[in-house]
């Protein structure tokens, strides 16, 4: 496929996909949530008493009885059928990085030879998808394949096309979670309970704490025609070979640049569809790498935000195809330029509207603010290895530790102002707290400027940065289900807050005043978790060494990082917060190791095939052309003259021979390495073998393929090149 041909492919795409998107006649505020059975719609469609019951259920207070569910289902059906819906599906998040659905029609026999539409409470509340084909890590062997999905009323149902989608958890009959949502809900419950207990020390009226998540989704777009000509992209989501384009992102001209027309049309279409599904899209812009973009909604309650992210990723892929693009969510589709992440902005808020993160007006507010900051840091410090384990994957590994993304070490950046406050507090003495005659609290905390919220200095190299009124967990992968990170973070923070409250209670039981007790403990904890605070350059070599000295987890091998889930501290933490039992952690780790192995295995296979079927034959053909030319020179010129004139070609012939023979022999080694690894019974050991022997060989061989790309005639080169994939729109 020559460059000219490749251009044709793109031209066709332009013709097929005009940049116009039909604009809806309504404003976004009017069509927002059009396809969601929201509280508003419930109020409209449900009898009043049932509506009241449902609100209680959704807010976590009550359990749903079947009679209520029947009424709700009937109303949902009426609403959905008005939109042309004929099917329902439970929509769940199994441990494959995607979502799953199984559609059933509304129709049932009416007993008189005809059909009627029916949708019962039972169908709404519970289904039994044949679970045997979903990963379960040995929790359920195939002969007891039963798992069931159960409606999560906290996440509203929605309509896509002709189908009513019902967000559900997915669990084994024996109760273990087979998905992301079930443990996420447990973690959110744990952090609610623990944070409420601590918040009540300051504000006795607080009844509930909500965990919020605002994700920022990065992605690449490539032309569909070119994508189809790259078997590696098609099968693995990333290019396994490809030389740097002469121009990539060195000019920094893409970030926040003007959005190309065809891309803008895609974004518009995507946003309209997302808004209709209730995803509060807010921000869109070009990212740092060419053809890389970002979409961010306004933050929401974490469970809903996770559902919305899964839904958005699904939509992105679908809508991209309508515009002749493929949307790449892989963390590192192209070597040498920035990969994609998914920043997870996280915070806690109370039902009384007080932001737990963000300095307040009174000294008490300030101490509350600092308490939650410090206890979050305690959690991140204690479980830094686990948090890393919550975001690693075969694909995210290409991004972490590069010079463009957070390093494979978790640390937290607070900014100079907040750091100064904590340092000051740590050094201050017990006299720092007094109660004056009006019982007004006086703390020796330097005034925290209100501007802090908008004004924190930025450190792009930090994986867990405080950004004014939230922490931003930046190490999450673009392709990942955010739930994984959110389960670990919220559970760990819940544990830290449980401990904190317990220690405060012990001090007050011994006669201490509550605020003095809090201050004392906060001071202790600032000192204890000092190691996690790092405001310097996370990309630097020195940080690697410094972090190891501080006792932070610096392991970079994915299969070994996954071990952190089974550390005693992790098992204990998840047990105390009732999020996972050891058995579940073991099962889930098996899946993680197995998934890692399979990903590398597929890459190795495709890569080997491409080398042997695409690259080596083409290089050899070009080499033969060069050899022919050298021979023909001898026909025309004297031997000496011919040699002189062919010097360059002879050198190329030699280089091609060296590269192709390296590639062929090392692809053999790659196949052997796979064979050896495949024989290993133990899933963990097998993943380690894939990491240590198979993955590095791919990278080594790739260098030679990329060299050949620079040598071989462009007319012959079989794969679209980086400059085409990345710059043609
Ligand atoms: P950035 O400068 O990091 O790109 P944005 O303004 O794009 O920041 O916001 C990133 C995300 O952070 C958005 O989803 C936004 O709604 C979310 N966010 C803002 N405040 C909070 C908060 N208190 N808690 C959680 N997420 C928040
Ligand atoms: Mg951000």
Coordinates of N, CA and C and ligand atoms in Angstrom, one line a residue, residues 212-216 283 285 294 296-299 343 345-347 355 458 460 469-470 472, ligand 1:
X212 N -17.2 11.5 45.3 CA -17.4 12.0 44.0 C -16.3 11.6 43.1
X213 N -16.6 11.5 41.8 CA -15.6 11.2 40.8 C -15.9 12.0 39.6
X214 N -14.8 12.7 39.2 CA -14.9 13.4 37.9 C -13.7 12.9 37.0
X215 N -14.1 12.1 36.0 CA -13.0 11.5 35.2 C -12.8 12.4 34.0
X216 N -11.5 12.3 33.5 CA -11.2 13.0 32.2 C -10.7 11.9 31.3
X283 N -16.3 19.4 29.1 CA -15.0 19.9 28.5 C -14.6 19.0 27.4
X285 N -11.2 19.0 24.4 CA -10.0 19.7 23.8 C -9.0 18.7 23.2
X294 N -9.5 14.8 24.5 CA -10.0 14.5 25.8 C -11.5 15.0 25.9
X296 N -14.3 15.5 29.2 CA -14.5 15.4 30.6 C -15.9 15.9 31.0
X297 N -16.7 15.2 31.7 CA -18.0 15.7 32.2 C -17.8 16.4 33.5
X298 N -18.9 16.9 34.1 CA -18.9 17.4 35.4 C -18.9 16.2 36.4
X299 N -18.2 16.4 37.5 CA -18.2 15.2 38.4 C -19.5 14.8 39.0
X343 N -7.7 10.7 34.1 CA -7.5 11.3 35.5 C -8.8 11.1 36.2
X345 N -10.6 12.5 39.3 CA -10.7 13.6 40.3 C -11.7 13.1 41.3
X346 N -11.2 13.0 42.6 CA -11.9 12.4 43.7 C -12.1 13.3 44.8
X347 N -13.3 13.3 45.4 CA -13.5 14.1 46.6 C -14.6 13.5 47.4
X355 N -18.1 20.9 51.6 CA -17.1 20.2 50.9 C -16.0 19.7 52.0
X458 N 0.5 23.5 39.9 CA 0.3 22.2 39.2 C 1.6 21.4 39.2
X460 N 2.4 18.2 37.1 CA 1.9 17.2 36.1 C 2.6 15.8 36.3
X469 N -9.7 21.4 45.6 CA -10.9 20.9 46.4 C -11.0 19.4 46.1
X470 N -10.0 18.8 45.6 CA -10.1 17.3 45.3 C -8.7 16.8 45.1
X472 N -6.5 14.4 42.5 CA -6.6 13.9 41.1 C -5.7 12.7 41.0
Ligands
LIG1 P1 -8.1 19.9 34.6 O1 -7.6 21.3 34.8 O2 -7.5 19.0 35.5 O3 -8.3 19.5 33.2 P2 -11.0 20.2 34.7 O4 -11.6 21.6 35.0 O5 -11.1 19.7 33.3 O6 -9.6 20.1 35.3 O7 -11.8 19.2 35.6 C1 -11.5 17.9 35.7 C2 -12.6 17.1 36.4 O8 -12.6 17.4 37.8 C3 -14.0 17.5 35.9 O9 -14.7 16.3 35.7 C4 -14.6 18.2 37.1 O10 -16.0 18.2 37.2 C5 -13.9 17.5 38.2 N1 -14.0 18.1 39.5 C6 -14.0 19.4 39.8 N2 -14.1 19.6 41.2 C7 -14.3 18.3 41.7 C8 -14.5 17.8 43.0 N3 -14.6 18.6 44.1 N4 -14.5 16.5 43.2 C9 -14.4 15.7 42.1 N5 -14.2 16.1 40.9 C10 -14.1 17.4 40.7

